Amino acid sequence: MTLQAIRYQRGSLEILDQLLLPEISKYISINNTDEGWRAIKSMQVRGAPAIAIVGCLSLAIELTNKEFQSTQELKDFVVEKLDYLVSARPTAVNIADAADKGKSMIQKLIDDEKLELDEIKLKLVQEFEAMLQADIDVNKRIGQHGADYILGENNDQPVKVITHCNTGSLATAGYGTALGVIRSLHEQNKLEHVYCTETRPYNQGARLTAYELVHEKIEASLICDNMAAACMSSNKIHAVIVGADRVVANGDTANKIGTYQLAIVAKYHGVPFYVACPKTTFDPHIKSGKDIHIEIRPQDEMTTLKGIRIAAPNIRCWNPAFDVTPAELITGGIITEFGVFKPQELQKQISKILGSG
Ligand SMILES: CSC[C@H]1O[C@H](OP(=O)(O)O)[C@H](O)[C@@H]1O
């Protein structure tokens, strides 16, 4: 049984408080969009797909518990709450994508004269609920495409990979994106070893990815972020596989801070570098990575660890939560639920991919 970041049934939403992992596994209730916003902002729940799903389900909970007097009141409420949820964290595009879809959906439902107000509300709630299983299904397709491609590149032999941050069941509705590829390799007995980076300063790797890998008895070693070059120099690494928060029109990719330097080190060592993400992470409206808004997080996330100060008092910090990896460093490809694409190929395919179901 893999770990579950999100537990939902109509009228009840709980999230695993990821700030307490791995020592404490505690689910907390999310009863409305204010609580959803705070959980996303504080990173009690994080991961581009999970953020979108928890945001929308927090609105589903609120809609389920609220009566409306008109379709206009319902629409205004939905639009206001979706815009509010998008403001929690600016870099990952998935929640903005979900919000745009939610706004289009409510308008489409209102335009259908056969539907009563409560039917419209129910259909929107059902649309948000469908995100959970859809995400798991997409992640399994990403996992399969990624594993098939990487094994194809390595004569179907077991591989050693490096991954960064957390892109597993704790970043999604389940199975994961980059960690989904790793799960798929493991399921096929084709994963020799995975090295997961700590991923300072939030330590998604040390606290979350390591937790998932140990939980599922996957052969793994934790490395510090500053060990990646030595790891590639000392071991035959067949692939670096990371997630994404926003892939823009030219294939430039925003992902957890440290991804960019991992890509540079992979390039130097001739290790193929892969980004794994669903189509909901694509943003064709931004032309290149220089235009992606990078979230700056509070400096105490760098200067303290579990409340204990680990940096000199009064030192100023620079704490970007993400960086941008240029498309030309994504040498392995972008692994999606539709297959694996070189970044330049993706540019040609993106409108077809985004238009497909
Ligand atoms: C499939 S998760 C994608 C992405 O989200 C993570 O960021 P955060 O933990 O700050 O939400 C990380 O960048 C993952 O690669």
Short mmCIF file of C-alpha atoms and ligand atoms in Angstrom, two decimals:
data_model
loop_
_atom_site.label_atom_id
_atom_site.label_comp_id
_atom_site.label_asym_id
_atom_site.label_seq_id
_atom_site.Cartn_x
_atom_site.Cartn_y
_atom_site.Cartn_z
CA MET A 1 0.00 0.00 0.00
CA THR A 2 1.66 3.28 -1.03
CA LEU A 3 1.38 6.36 1.15
CA GLN A 4 -1.66 8.61 0.66
CA ALA A 5 -1.17 12.39 0.80
CA ILE A 6 -4.89 13.03 0.30
CA ARG A 7 -7.93 11.25 1.79
CA TYR A 8 -11.30 12.34 0.40
CA GLN A 9 -14.93 11.35 0.42
CA ARG A 10 -17.78 13.71 -0.33
CA GLY A 11 -18.03 16.20 2.54
CA SER A 12 -14.66 15.20 4.06
CA LEU A 13 -11.10 16.09 3.00
CA GLU A 14 -7.97 15.18 4.96
CA ILE A 15 -4.31 15.69 4.10
CA LEU A 16 -1.21 14.09 5.55
CA ASP A 17 0.63 16.98 7.27
CA GLN A 18 3.94 16.74 5.41
CA LEU A 19 5.66 19.20 7.74
CA LEU A 20 5.56 16.46 10.41
CA LEU A 21 6.87 13.59 8.23
CA PRO A 22 8.66 11.26 8.57
CA GLU A 23 8.50 11.14 12.37
CA ILE A 24 4.78 11.81 12.69
CA SER A 25 2.04 10.63 10.30
CA LYS A 26 -0.92 12.88 11.10
CA TYR A 27 -3.93 13.63 8.89
CA ILE A 28 -5.56 17.04 9.27
CA SER A 29 -9.03 18.04 8.09
CA ILE A 30 -9.46 20.67 5.40
CA ASN A 31 -12.98 22.13 5.67
CA ASN A 32 -12.90 25.06 3.26
CA THR A 33 -10.74 27.05 0.82
CA ASP A 34 -9.21 29.20 3.57
CA GLU A 35 -7.85 26.07 5.22
CA GLY A 36 -6.88 24.70 1.80
CA TRP A 37 -4.98 27.90 0.98
CA ARG A 38 -3.14 27.83 4.32
CA ALA A 39 -2.19 24.15 3.97
CA ILE A 40 -0.75 24.81 0.51
CA LYS A 41 1.03 28.05 1.52
CA SER A 42 2.62 26.44 4.60
CA MET A 43 3.54 23.33 2.57
CA GLN A 44 1.61 20.96 4.81
CA VAL A 45 0.68 19.66 1.39
CA ARG A 46 3.00 20.29 -1.56
CA GLY A 47 3.80 18.98 -4.99
CA ALA A 48 2.40 20.57 -8.13
CA PRO A 49 -0.38 17.98 -8.79
CA ALA A 50 -1.28 17.57 -5.09
CA ILE A 51 -1.57 21.34 -4.67
CA ALA A 52 -4.08 21.50 -7.56
CA ILE A 53 -6.11 18.56 -6.26
CA VAL A 54 -6.24 19.70 -2.61
CA GLY A 55 -7.10 23.24 -3.68
CA CYS A 56 -10.02 22.09 -5.83
CA LEU A 57 -11.24 19.55 -3.28
CA SER A 58 -11.20 22.22 -0.55
CA LEU A 59 -13.59 24.17 -2.79
CA ALA A 60 -15.66 21.01 -3.36
CA ILE A 61 -16.04 20.67 0.43
CA GLU A 62 -17.12 24.30 0.73
CA LEU A 63 -19.62 23.96 -2.14
CA THR A 64 -21.08 20.80 -0.60
CA ASN A 65 -21.76 22.67 2.66
CA LYS A 66 -23.10 25.91 1.18
CA GLU A 67 -26.48 26.87 -0.36
CA PHE A 68 -26.69 29.41 -3.17
CA GLN A 69 -29.61 31.61 -4.20
CA SER A 70 -28.74 31.89 -7.90
CA THR A 71 -26.38 30.54 -10.55
CA GLN A 72 -24.70 33.94 -10.69
CA GLU A 73 -23.97 33.82 -6.95
CA LEU A 74 -22.58 30.29 -7.39
CA LYS A 75 -20.40 31.32 -10.34
CA ASP A 76 -19.05 34.43 -8.58
CA PHE A 77 -18.21 32.34 -5.51
CA VAL A 78 -16.41 29.65 -7.53
CA VAL A 79 -14.37 32.17 -9.55
CA GLU A 80 -13.39 34.14 -6.44
CA LYS A 81 -12.30 31.00 -4.55
CA LEU A 82 -10.34 29.52 -7.47
CA ASP A 83 -8.45 32.79 -7.96
CA TYR A 84 -7.72 32.85 -4.22
CA LEU A 85 -6.39 29.28 -4.22
CA VAL A 86 -4.09 30.01 -7.18
CA SER A 87 -2.47 32.80 -5.11
CA ALA A 88 -1.13 30.35 -2.51
CA ARG A 89 2.00 29.40 -4.48
CA PRO A 90 2.90 31.05 -7.81
CA THR A 91 5.36 28.75 -9.57
CA ALA A 92 3.56 25.43 -10.09
CA VAL A 93 1.05 25.87 -12.92
CA ASN A 94 -1.19 22.85 -12.14
CA ILE A 95 -3.51 24.74 -9.78
CA ALA A 96 -3.86 27.62 -12.25
CA ASP A 97 -4.66 25.06 -14.95
CA ALA A 98 -7.28 23.45 -12.68
CA ALA A 99 -8.73 26.86 -11.84
CA ASP A 100 -9.07 27.78 -15.52
CA LYS A 101 -10.81 24.46 -16.18
CA GLY A 102 -13.10 25.01 -13.18
CA LYS A 103 -14.09 28.48 -14.41
CA SER A 104 -14.81 27.14 -17.91
CA MET A 105 -16.79 24.25 -16.44
CA ILE A 106 -19.04 26.42 -14.25
CA GLN A 107 -19.83 28.70 -17.19
CA LYS A 108 -20.60 25.70 -19.43
CA LEU A 109 -22.92 24.23 -16.78
CA ILE A 110 -24.71 27.53 -16.22
CA ASP A 111 -25.24 27.87 -19.99
CA ASP A 112 -27.02 24.52 -20.02
CA GLU A 113 -30.63 25.59 -19.45
CA LYS A 114 -31.69 22.03 -18.60
CA LEU A 115 -29.67 22.09 -15.35
CA GLU A 116 -31.00 23.31 -12.00
CA LEU A 117 -28.74 25.19 -9.55
CA ASP A 118 -28.10 22.18 -7.32
CA GLU A 119 -27.35 19.96 -10.33
CA ILE A 120 -24.79 22.51 -11.53
CA LYS A 121 -23.14 22.59 -8.11
CA LEU A 122 -23.07 18.78 -7.93
CA LYS A 123 -21.54 18.41 -11.40
CA LEU A 124 -18.76 20.84 -10.51
CA VAL A 125 -18.05 18.94 -7.29
CA GLN A 126 -17.94 15.70 -9.30
CA GLU A 127 -15.49 17.31 -11.75
CA PHE A 128 -13.14 18.19 -8.88
CA GLU A 129 -13.53 14.72 -7.36
CA ALA A 130 -12.59 13.09 -10.67
CA MET A 131 -9.15 14.75 -10.43
CA LEU A 132 -8.03 12.18 -7.83
CA GLN A 133 -8.33 9.01 -9.90
CA ALA A 134 -7.39 10.84 -13.11
CA ASP A 135 -4.09 11.88 -11.53
CA ILE A 136 -3.25 8.33 -10.46
CA ASP A 137 -4.09 6.98 -13.92
CA VAL A 138 -1.94 9.65 -15.59
CA ASN A 139 0.97 8.96 -13.22
CA LYS A 140 0.89 5.24 -14.05
CA ARG A 141 1.05 6.10 -17.77
CA ILE A 142 3.98 8.44 -17.11
CA GLY A 143 5.65 5.66 -15.14
CA GLN A 144 5.20 3.13 -17.94
CA HIS A 145 6.34 5.46 -20.75
CA GLY A 146 9.35 6.59 -18.74
CA ALA A 147 10.45 3.09 -17.72
CA ASP A 148 9.99 1.72 -21.26
CA TYR A 149 12.00 4.57 -22.77
CA ILE A 150 14.86 4.41 -20.26
CA LEU A 151 15.12 0.63 -20.52
CA GLY A 152 15.08 0.98 -24.30
CA GLU A 153 18.05 3.30 -23.99
CA ASN A 154 19.89 0.78 -21.75
CA ASN A 155 19.37 -2.54 -23.55
CA ASP A 156 16.63 -3.46 -21.07
CA GLN A 157 19.23 -3.82 -18.29
CA PRO A 158 18.58 -2.72 -14.68
CA VAL A 159 19.45 0.94 -14.18
CA LYS A 160 20.79 3.25 -11.49
CA VAL A 161 19.10 6.65 -11.29
CA ILE A 162 19.27 9.89 -9.34
CA THR A 163 16.15 11.80 -8.40
CA HIS A 164 15.60 15.16 -6.71
CA CYS A 165 12.93 16.48 -4.35
CA ASN A 166 9.72 14.49 -3.91
CA THR A 167 7.59 13.54 -6.87
CA GLY A 168 5.83 10.48 -5.48
CA SER A 169 2.58 9.64 -3.71
CA LEU A 170 3.22 12.58 -1.37
CA ALA A 171 3.32 15.06 -4.26
CA THR A 172 0.33 13.72 -6.18
CA ALA A 173 -2.89 11.75 -5.71
CA GLY A 174 -0.75 8.62 -5.80
CA TYR A 175 2.09 6.71 -7.57
CA GLY A 176 3.93 9.89 -8.60
CA THR A 177 5.57 11.36 -11.64
CA ALA A 178 9.38 11.00 -11.60
CA LEU A 179 9.00 8.62 -8.67
CA GLY A 180 6.29 6.92 -10.72
CA VAL A 181 8.92 6.13 -13.35
CA ILE A 182 11.13 4.77 -10.57
CA ARG A 183 8.21 2.70 -9.20
CA SER A 184 7.57 1.29 -12.67
CA LEU A 185 11.25 0.33 -13.09
CA HIS A 186 11.15 -1.30 -9.64
CA GLU A 187 7.95 -3.23 -10.47
CA GLN A 188 9.73 -4.62 -13.55
CA ASN A 189 12.80 -5.60 -11.47
CA LYS A 190 14.82 -3.19 -13.61
CA LEU A 191 15.84 -0.73 -10.92
CA GLU A 192 19.32 -1.47 -9.61
CA HIS A 193 19.49 1.53 -7.28
CA VAL A 194 18.07 4.99 -6.78
CA TYR A 195 19.98 7.86 -5.21
CA CYS A 196 17.66 10.51 -3.77
CA THR A 197 18.98 13.93 -2.88
CA GLU A 198 18.12 15.50 0.45
CA THR A 199 16.75 18.59 -1.34
CA ARG A 200 17.55 21.36 1.09
CA PRO A 201 16.08 23.42 2.67
CA TYR A 202 12.60 21.74 3.00
CA ASN A 203 14.25 18.29 2.65
CA GLN A 204 11.58 16.77 0.45
CA GLY A 205 14.12 14.07 -0.48
CA ALA A 206 15.38 13.17 2.99
CA ARG A 207 11.97 13.39 4.67
CA LEU A 208 9.52 12.37 1.95
CA THR A 209 11.15 10.50 -0.96
CA ALA A 210 13.35 8.43 1.36
CA TYR A 211 10.20 7.71 3.41
CA GLU A 212 8.35 6.46 0.32
CA LEU A 213 11.30 4.37 -0.92
CA VAL A 214 11.91 2.72 2.47
CA HIS A 215 8.16 2.15 2.89
CA GLU A 216 8.15 0.18 -0.38
CA LYS A 217 11.52 -1.50 0.17
CA ILE A 218 13.03 0.05 -2.96
CA GLU A 219 16.86 -0.15 -3.11
CA ALA A 220 17.93 3.42 -2.41
CA SER A 221 20.57 5.69 -0.89
CA LEU A 222 20.15 9.22 0.39
CA ILE A 223 22.77 11.73 -0.76
CA CYS A 224 23.31 15.37 0.14
CA ASP A 225 22.59 17.82 -2.67
CA ASN A 226 26.32 18.63 -2.87
CA MET A 227 27.15 14.93 -3.48
CA ALA A 228 25.43 14.64 -6.86
CA ALA A 229 28.58 15.28 -8.93
CA ALA A 230 30.64 12.81 -6.90
CA CYS A 231 27.81 10.28 -7.13
CA MET A 232 27.81 10.50 -10.95
CA SER A 233 31.60 10.40 -11.04
CA SER A 234 31.80 7.34 -8.72
CA ASN A 235 28.82 5.35 -10.03
CA LYS A 236 27.52 4.42 -13.47
CA ILE A 237 24.32 6.48 -13.30
CA HIS A 238 22.00 5.73 -16.25
CA ALA A 239 19.52 8.60 -15.76
CA VAL A 240 18.57 11.59 -13.67
CA ILE A 241 14.76 11.80 -13.36
CA VAL A 242 13.06 14.84 -11.80
CA GLY A 243 9.57 16.32 -11.68
CA ALA A 244 8.36 19.71 -12.84
CA ASP A 245 6.28 22.63 -11.65
CA ARG A 246 5.94 24.41 -14.95
CA VAL A 247 7.16 23.42 -18.44
CA VAL A 248 6.89 26.41 -20.78
CA ALA A 249 6.57 26.69 -24.56
CA ASN A 250 10.26 26.20 -25.41
CA GLY A 251 10.66 23.28 -22.96
CA ASP A 252 12.41 25.30 -20.22
CA THR A 253 11.32 23.80 -16.92
CA ALA A 254 10.81 25.22 -13.43
CA ASN A 255 11.39 22.66 -10.73
CA LYS A 256 12.68 22.42 -7.17
CA ILE A 257 15.77 24.51 -6.44
CA GLY A 258 18.85 22.44 -7.21
CA THR A 259 17.39 20.89 -10.38
CA TYR A 260 19.32 23.26 -12.65
CA GLN A 261 22.70 22.42 -11.16
CA LEU A 262 21.82 18.71 -11.25
CA ALA A 263 21.17 19.11 -15.00
CA ILE A 264 24.54 20.85 -15.48
CA VAL A 265 26.34 18.07 -13.61
CA ALA A 266 24.45 15.42 -15.60
CA LYS A 267 25.46 17.12 -18.85
CA TYR A 268 29.11 17.15 -17.78
CA HIS A 269 28.97 13.41 -16.96
CA GLY A 270 26.98 12.48 -20.07
CA VAL A 271 24.02 11.24 -17.96
CA PRO A 272 20.63 11.64 -19.71
CA PHE A 273 18.42 14.12 -17.81
CA TYR A 274 14.65 13.51 -17.79
CA VAL A 275 11.72 15.60 -16.61
CA ALA A 276 8.55 13.65 -15.78
CA CYS A 277 5.22 15.50 -15.63
CA PRO A 278 1.56 15.37 -16.66
CA LYS A 279 0.20 17.70 -19.36
CA THR A 280 -1.36 19.82 -16.58
CA THR A 281 2.20 21.02 -15.86
CA PHE A 282 2.59 22.52 -19.33
CA ASP A 283 2.22 26.28 -19.76
CA PRO A 284 2.33 27.23 -23.47
CA HIS A 285 1.47 30.86 -22.63
CA ILE A 286 4.96 31.52 -21.30
CA LYS A 287 7.56 31.53 -24.08
CA SER A 288 10.71 30.79 -22.07
CA GLY A 289 11.92 30.04 -18.57
CA LYS A 290 13.12 33.59 -17.89
CA ASP A 291 9.47 34.63 -17.58
CA ILE A 292 8.52 32.05 -14.93
CA HIS A 293 7.69 33.57 -11.51
CA ILE A 294 9.95 31.89 -8.96
CA GLU A 295 8.54 31.69 -5.43
CA ILE A 296 10.83 33.00 -2.66
CA ARG A 297 10.20 31.19 0.61
CA PRO A 298 10.72 32.43 4.22
CA GLN A 299 14.35 32.49 5.32
CA ASP A 300 13.66 30.56 8.52
CA GLU A 301 13.13 27.51 6.28
CA MET A 302 16.90 27.78 5.65
CA THR A 303 18.11 28.94 9.07
CA THR A 304 16.19 26.44 11.23
CA LEU A 305 15.58 22.69 11.15
CA LYS A 306 12.60 21.46 13.19
CA GLY A 307 12.80 24.72 15.16
CA ILE A 308 16.53 24.44 15.91
CA ARG A 309 18.65 27.26 14.51
CA ILE A 310 21.36 25.96 12.17
CA ALA A 311 22.68 29.24 10.71
CA ALA A 312 24.37 32.27 12.22
CA PRO A 313 21.89 34.72 13.78
CA ASN A 314 21.12 37.82 11.68
CA ILE A 315 22.51 36.33 8.45
CA ARG A 316 20.36 37.33 5.48
CA CYS A 317 19.17 34.49 3.20
CA TRP A 318 18.13 34.06 -0.40
CA ASN A 319 15.62 31.18 -0.55
CA PRO A 320 14.13 30.60 -4.03
CA ALA A 321 11.95 27.49 -3.91
CA PHE A 322 12.55 26.70 -7.61
CA ASP A 323 15.00 27.22 -10.44
CA VAL A 324 14.73 26.93 -14.21
CA THR A 325 16.45 24.24 -16.25
CA PRO A 326 16.93 25.30 -19.88
CA ALA A 327 15.46 22.89 -22.44
CA GLU A 328 18.89 22.09 -23.89
CA LEU A 329 19.92 20.49 -20.58
CA ILE A 330 16.90 18.15 -20.62
CA THR A 331 18.94 15.73 -22.67
CA GLY A 332 16.91 12.56 -22.00
CA GLY A 333 13.48 14.04 -22.66
CA ILE A 334 10.20 15.10 -21.13
CA ILE A 335 8.22 12.06 -19.96
CA THR A 336 4.45 12.56 -20.17
CA GLU A 337 1.31 10.41 -20.14
CA PHE A 338 1.47 10.58 -23.97
CA GLY A 339 5.05 9.42 -24.31
CA VAL A 340 8.59 10.81 -24.09
CA PHE A 341 9.47 13.91 -26.09
CA LYS A 342 12.70 15.78 -26.67
CA PRO A 343 12.04 19.41 -25.68
CA GLN A 344 12.23 20.65 -29.27
CA GLU A 345 9.76 17.88 -30.30
CA LEU A 346 7.44 18.91 -27.49
CA GLN A 347 7.14 22.42 -28.92
CA LYS A 348 5.66 20.93 -32.10
CA GLN A 349 3.40 18.48 -30.25
CA ILE A 350 2.26 20.68 -27.36
CA SER A 351 -0.96 22.00 -28.92
CA LYS A 352 -1.96 18.44 -29.98
CA ILE A 353 -1.13 17.11 -26.48
CA LEU A 354 -3.06 19.87 -24.72
CA GLY A 355 -6.01 19.34 -27.02
CA SER A 356 -6.16 15.59 -26.34
CA GLY A 357 -8.22 13.96 -23.57
C1 LIG B 1 5.16 15.97 -8.89
S1 LIG B 1 5.61 17.24 -7.79
C2 LIG B 1 6.34 18.39 -8.80
C3 LIG B 1 7.29 19.31 -8.06
O1 LIG B 1 6.71 19.98 -6.90
C4 LIG B 1 7.75 20.07 -5.88
O2 LIG B 1 7.82 21.35 -5.31
P1 LIG B 1 7.25 21.62 -3.80
O3 LIG B 1 7.70 20.48 -2.94
O4 LIG B 1 7.87 22.96 -3.41
O5 LIG B 1 5.75 21.71 -3.97
C5 LIG B 1 9.02 19.78 -6.62
O6 LIG B 1 9.48 20.89 -7.36
C6 LIG B 1 8.54 18.66 -7.52
O7 LIG B 1 9.45 18.31 -8.50
#
